[in-house]
mmCIF file of C-alpha atoms in Angstrom:
data_model
loop_
_atom_site.group_PDB
_atom_site.id
_atom_site.type_symbol
_atom_site.label_atom_id
_atom_site.label_comp_id
_atom_site.label_asym_id
_atom_site.label_seq_id
_atom_site.Cartn_x
_atom_site.Cartn_y
_atom_site.Cartn_z
ATOM 1 C CA MET A 22 29.476 -13.499 -27.839
ATOM 2 C CA ALA A 23 30.010 -9.910 -26.682
ATOM 3 C CA THR A 24 31.628 -7.123 -28.774
ATOM 4 C CA PRO A 25 35.502 -5.814 -28.339
ATOM 5 C CA LEU A 26 33.775 -2.685 -26.183
ATOM 6 C CA LEU A 27 32.015 -4.879 -24.373
ATOM 7 C CA THR A 28 34.839 -6.585 -23.290
ATOM 8 C CA LEU A 29 37.134 -4.101 -22.902
ATOM 9 C CA ALA A 30 34.527 -2.596 -20.106
ATOM 10 C CA LEU A 31 33.680 -5.640 -18.449
ATOM 11 C CA GLN A 32 37.205 -6.443 -17.571
ATOM 12 C CA THR A 33 38.064 -2.475 -17.013
ATOM 13 C CA PHE A 34 35.265 -2.509 -14.751
ATOM 14 C CA GLY A 35 35.580 -5.625 -13.297
ATOM 15 C CA VAL A 36 39.358 -5.233 -12.570
ATOM 16 C CA SER A 37 39.126 -1.783 -11.301
ATOM 17 C CA THR A 38 35.822 -2.742 -9.040
ATOM 18 C CA GLY A 39 38.106 -5.317 -8.117
ATOM 19 C CA PHE A 40 41.565 -3.802 -7.088
ATOM 20 C CA ILE A 41 39.639 -0.805 -4.909
ATOM 21 C CA THR A 42 37.156 -2.658 -2.303
ATOM 22 C CA ALA A 43 40.014 -4.362 -2.075
ATOM 23 C CA GLY A 44 41.754 -1.386 -1.281
ATOM 24 C CA ALA A 45 38.857 0.178 0.843
ATOM 25 C CA ILE A 46 38.596 -3.152 3.246
ATOM 26 C CA THR A 47 42.308 -3.566 3.464
ATOM 27 C CA ALA A 48 42.811 0.089 4.059
ATOM 28 C CA LEU A 49 40.203 -0.691 7.749
ATOM 29 C CA SER A 50 42.251 -3.592 8.538
ATOM 30 C CA TYR A 51 45.420 -1.113 8.398
ATOM 31 C CA SER A 52 44.551 2.698 9.250
ATOM 32 C CA THR A 53 41.060 2.773 10.792
ATOM 33 C CA VAL A 54 41.316 -0.509 13.683
ATOM 34 C CA PRO A 55 44.306 0.667 14.470
ATOM 35 C CA ILE A 56 42.264 4.013 15.850
ATOM 36 C CA PHE A 57 40.488 1.718 16.934
ATOM 37 C CA LEU A 58 42.840 -0.071 19.037
ATOM 38 C CA GLU A 59 44.400 3.244 20.381
ATOM 39 C CA HIS A 60 40.931 4.940 22.001
ATOM 40 C CA PRO A 61 38.320 3.363 24.884
ATOM 41 C CA ASN A 62 36.857 0.409 23.993
ATOM 42 C CA GLU A 63 32.837 1.681 24.212
ATOM 43 C CA VAL A 64 33.597 4.059 21.668
ATOM 44 C CA SER A 65 36.003 2.100 19.701
ATOM 45 C CA LEU A 66 32.887 -0.605 19.775
ATOM 46 C CA ASP A 67 30.744 2.162 18.628
ATOM 47 C CA HIS A 68 32.118 3.231 15.653
ATOM 48 C CA LEU A 69 32.964 0.357 14.776
ATOM 49 C CA ARG A 70 29.531 -1.275 14.147
ATOM 50 C CA ALA A 71 29.032 2.223 12.962
ATOM 51 C CA LEU A 72 32.427 0.697 10.334
ATOM 52 C CA PHE A 73 29.691 -2.146 10.398
ATOM 53 C CA SER A 74 26.587 -1.098 8.555
ATOM 54 C CA SER A 75 28.258 1.083 6.166
ATOM 55 C CA GLY A 76 30.971 -1.827 4.754
ATOM 56 C CA SER A 77 27.198 -4.202 4.608
ATOM 57 C CA HIS A 78 25.866 -1.720 2.509
ATOM 58 C CA ILE A 79 28.552 -0.932 0.112
ATOM 59 C CA PHE A 80 31.639 -3.818 0.229
ATOM 60 C CA PRO A 81 29.518 -7.320 -0.815
ATOM 61 C CA GLN A 82 27.278 -5.471 -3.532
ATOM 62 C CA LEU A 83 31.178 -4.564 -5.209
ATOM 63 C CA ALA A 84 32.640 -7.493 -4.958
ATOM 64 C CA ALA A 85 29.109 -8.921 -6.870
ATOM 65 C CA ALA A 86 28.959 -6.618 -9.870
ATOM 66 C CA ALA A 87 32.619 -7.540 -9.998
ATOM 67 C CA SER A 88 32.479 -11.006 -9.907
ATOM 68 C CA THR A 89 29.468 -10.348 -12.583
ATOM 69 C CA ALA A 90 31.455 -8.526 -14.386
ATOM 70 C CA PHE A 91 33.691 -11.592 -14.577
ATOM 71 C CA GLY A 92 31.588 -14.210 -14.921
ATOM 72 C CA ILE A 93 29.915 -13.247 -18.488
ATOM 73 C CA LEU A 94 33.585 -12.610 -19.577
ATOM 74 C CA ALA A 95 34.157 -16.274 -18.275
ATOM 75 C CA TYR A 96 30.765 -17.706 -20.691
ATOM 76 C CA ASN A 97 31.959 -15.512 -23.290
ATOM 77 C CA ALA A 98 34.941 -16.731 -23.279
ATOM 78 C CA PRO A 99 35.392 -19.296 -26.155
ATOM 79 C CA THR A 100 35.121 -23.258 -24.697
ATOM 80 C CA ASP A 101 38.380 -24.674 -25.034
ATOM 81 C CA SER A 102 39.974 -21.114 -23.381
ATOM 82 C CA PRO A 103 42.420 -20.716 -20.464
ATOM 83 C CA LEU A 104 40.720 -16.988 -20.105
ATOM 84 C CA ARG A 105 37.005 -19.288 -19.604
ATOM 85 C CA PHE A 106 39.159 -20.907 -16.645
ATOM 86 C CA GLN A 107 40.718 -17.574 -15.359
ATOM 87 C CA TYR A 108 37.004 -15.656 -15.936
ATOM 88 C CA ILE A 109 35.632 -18.089 -13.680
ATOM 89 C CA LEU A 110 38.005 -18.293 -11.220
ATOM 90 C CA ALA A 111 37.778 -13.993 -10.841
ATOM 91 C CA ALA A 112 34.866 -14.016 -10.080
ATOM 92 C CA ALA A 113 34.905 -17.235 -7.359
ATOM 93 C CA GLY A 114 37.927 -14.890 -6.239
ATOM 94 C CA SER A 115 35.278 -11.691 -6.180
ATOM 95 C CA ILE A 116 32.437 -12.886 -4.760
ATOM 96 C CA GLY A 117 35.101 -15.116 -2.631
ATOM 97 C CA ILE A 118 34.651 -12.777 -0.329
ATOM 98 C CA ALA A 119 31.135 -13.285 1.278
ATOM 99 C CA PRO A 120 31.557 -16.859 2.553
ATOM 100 C CA PHE A 121 34.125 -15.531 4.608
ATOM 101 C CA THR A 122 32.788 -13.855 6.084
ATOM 102 C CA PHE A 123 29.826 -16.280 7.111
ATOM 103 C CA LEU A 124 31.814 -18.349 7.834
ATOM 104 C CA VAL A 125 35.350 -17.367 9.067
ATOM 105 C CA MET A 126 34.458 -13.497 10.371
ATOM 106 C CA LYS A 127 31.020 -13.687 11.421
ATOM 107 C CA PRO A 128 31.827 -14.704 14.837
ATOM 108 C CA THR A 129 33.981 -12.250 15.793
ATOM 109 C CA ASN A 130 31.866 -9.458 14.127
ATOM 110 C CA MET A 131 28.454 -10.788 15.879
ATOM 111 C CA THR A 132 30.477 -11.038 19.469
ATOM 112 C CA LEU A 133 32.102 -7.072 18.557
ATOM 113 C CA LYS A 134 29.067 -6.053 18.200
ATOM 114 C CA GLU A 135 26.903 -7.336 21.375
ATOM 115 C CA ILE A 136 29.086 -6.014 23.469
ATOM 116 C CA GLY A 137 29.535 -3.111 21.907
ATOM 117 C CA GLU A 138 25.396 -3.028 22.211
ATOM 118 C CA GLU A 139 25.849 -3.501 25.939
ATOM 119 C CA GLY A 140 28.533 -0.741 26.605
ATOM 120 C CA LYS A 141 30.462 -0.804 29.784
ATOM 121 C CA GLU A 142 28.163 -4.296 31.084
ATOM 122 C CA GLY A 143 29.429 -6.478 27.749
ATOM 123 C CA ILE A 144 32.569 -5.059 27.876
ATOM 124 C CA LYS A 145 33.244 -6.249 31.145
ATOM 125 C CA LYS A 146 30.545 -9.612 30.331
ATOM 126 C CA SER A 147 33.337 -10.602 27.499
ATOM 127 C CA GLY A 148 36.204 -11.110 29.954
ATOM 128 C CA GLY A 149 37.117 -7.146 30.319
ATOM 129 C CA GLU A 150 39.327 -4.673 27.953
ATOM 130 C CA GLN A 151 42.015 -6.615 26.768
ATOM 131 C CA ARG A 152 39.580 -9.476 25.822
ATOM 132 C CA VAL A 153 38.073 -7.027 23.709
ATOM 133 C CA LYS A 154 41.592 -5.238 22.298
ATOM 134 C CA GLU A 155 42.225 -9.408 21.332
ATOM 135 C CA LEU A 156 38.709 -9.202 19.102
ATOM 136 C CA LEU A 157 39.650 -6.505 17.259
ATOM 137 C CA GLN A 158 42.862 -7.638 16.067
ATOM 138 C CA SER A 159 41.495 -10.609 14.863
ATOM 139 C CA PHE A 160 38.510 -9.147 12.773
ATOM 140 C CA LYS A 161 41.499 -6.377 11.825
ATOM 141 C CA ILE A 162 43.136 -9.700 10.481
ATOM 142 C CA MET A 163 40.797 -11.026 9.282
ATOM 143 C CA ASN A 164 39.297 -8.036 7.392
ATOM 144 C CA ALA A 165 43.064 -7.779 5.663
ATOM 145 C CA ILE A 166 42.532 -11.439 4.491
ATOM 146 C CA ARG A 167 38.843 -11.436 3.111
ATOM 147 C CA GLY A 168 40.433 -8.309 1.608
ATOM 148 C CA GLY A 169 43.613 -9.963 -0.317
ATOM 149 C CA ILE A 170 40.779 -12.833 -0.934
ATOM 150 C CA LEU A 171 39.259 -9.935 -3.306
ATOM 151 C CA ALA A 172 42.719 -8.883 -4.739
ATOM 152 C CA PHE A 173 43.184 -11.968 -6.142
ATOM 153 C CA GLY A 174 39.957 -12.368 -7.887
ATOM 154 C CA ALA A 175 40.386 -9.073 -9.700
ATOM 155 C CA ALA A 176 44.575 -10.049 -9.857
ATOM 156 C CA VAL A 177 43.377 -13.127 -11.791
ATOM 157 C CA GLY A 178 41.206 -10.703 -14.227
ATOM 158 C CA LEU A 179 43.663 -8.742 -15.040
ATOM 159 C CA LYS A 180 46.256 -11.561 -16.199
ATOM 160 C CA ALA A 181 43.245 -12.749 -18.003
ATOM 161 C CA ALA A 182 42.145 -9.713 -19.759
ATOM 162 C CA LEU A 183 46.303 -9.282 -20.201
ATOM 163 C CA SER A 184 46.699 -12.290 -22.075
ATOM 164 C CA PRO A 185 46.374 -12.764 -26.100
#
């Protein structure tokens, strides 16, 4: 059984890490991608590749850390308590960005990455400037959904943490 101090630390860490990471992911959709859409595709795709690279080194790890905190809380919750289910749901919601990224977003992400690597030739082969803009718009929407999945996990974790 976890001590009250450890429980509080795990709750604080899981909830804050989940919400901060969800906010960062969602902010990319609503602040960064619109800027990409205003610039030439070749420039936007180059920056998007850098964004993919940096994001892949931080967001999955933070989601896993939040999920781990909620998992430990679930493990330590009484078996017959609704808290156990809530923390399991919070853990699943937090790590849920991983399967969503691989199963839903990967085709769009890989297409954008490949087009960007080929430069102007890739843009032409993909169907032109408009096709790239459509892919960027799809990425924007899917990325916002991904942030929402993580926010859901954090919100369930917060509800559990605030339960009497």
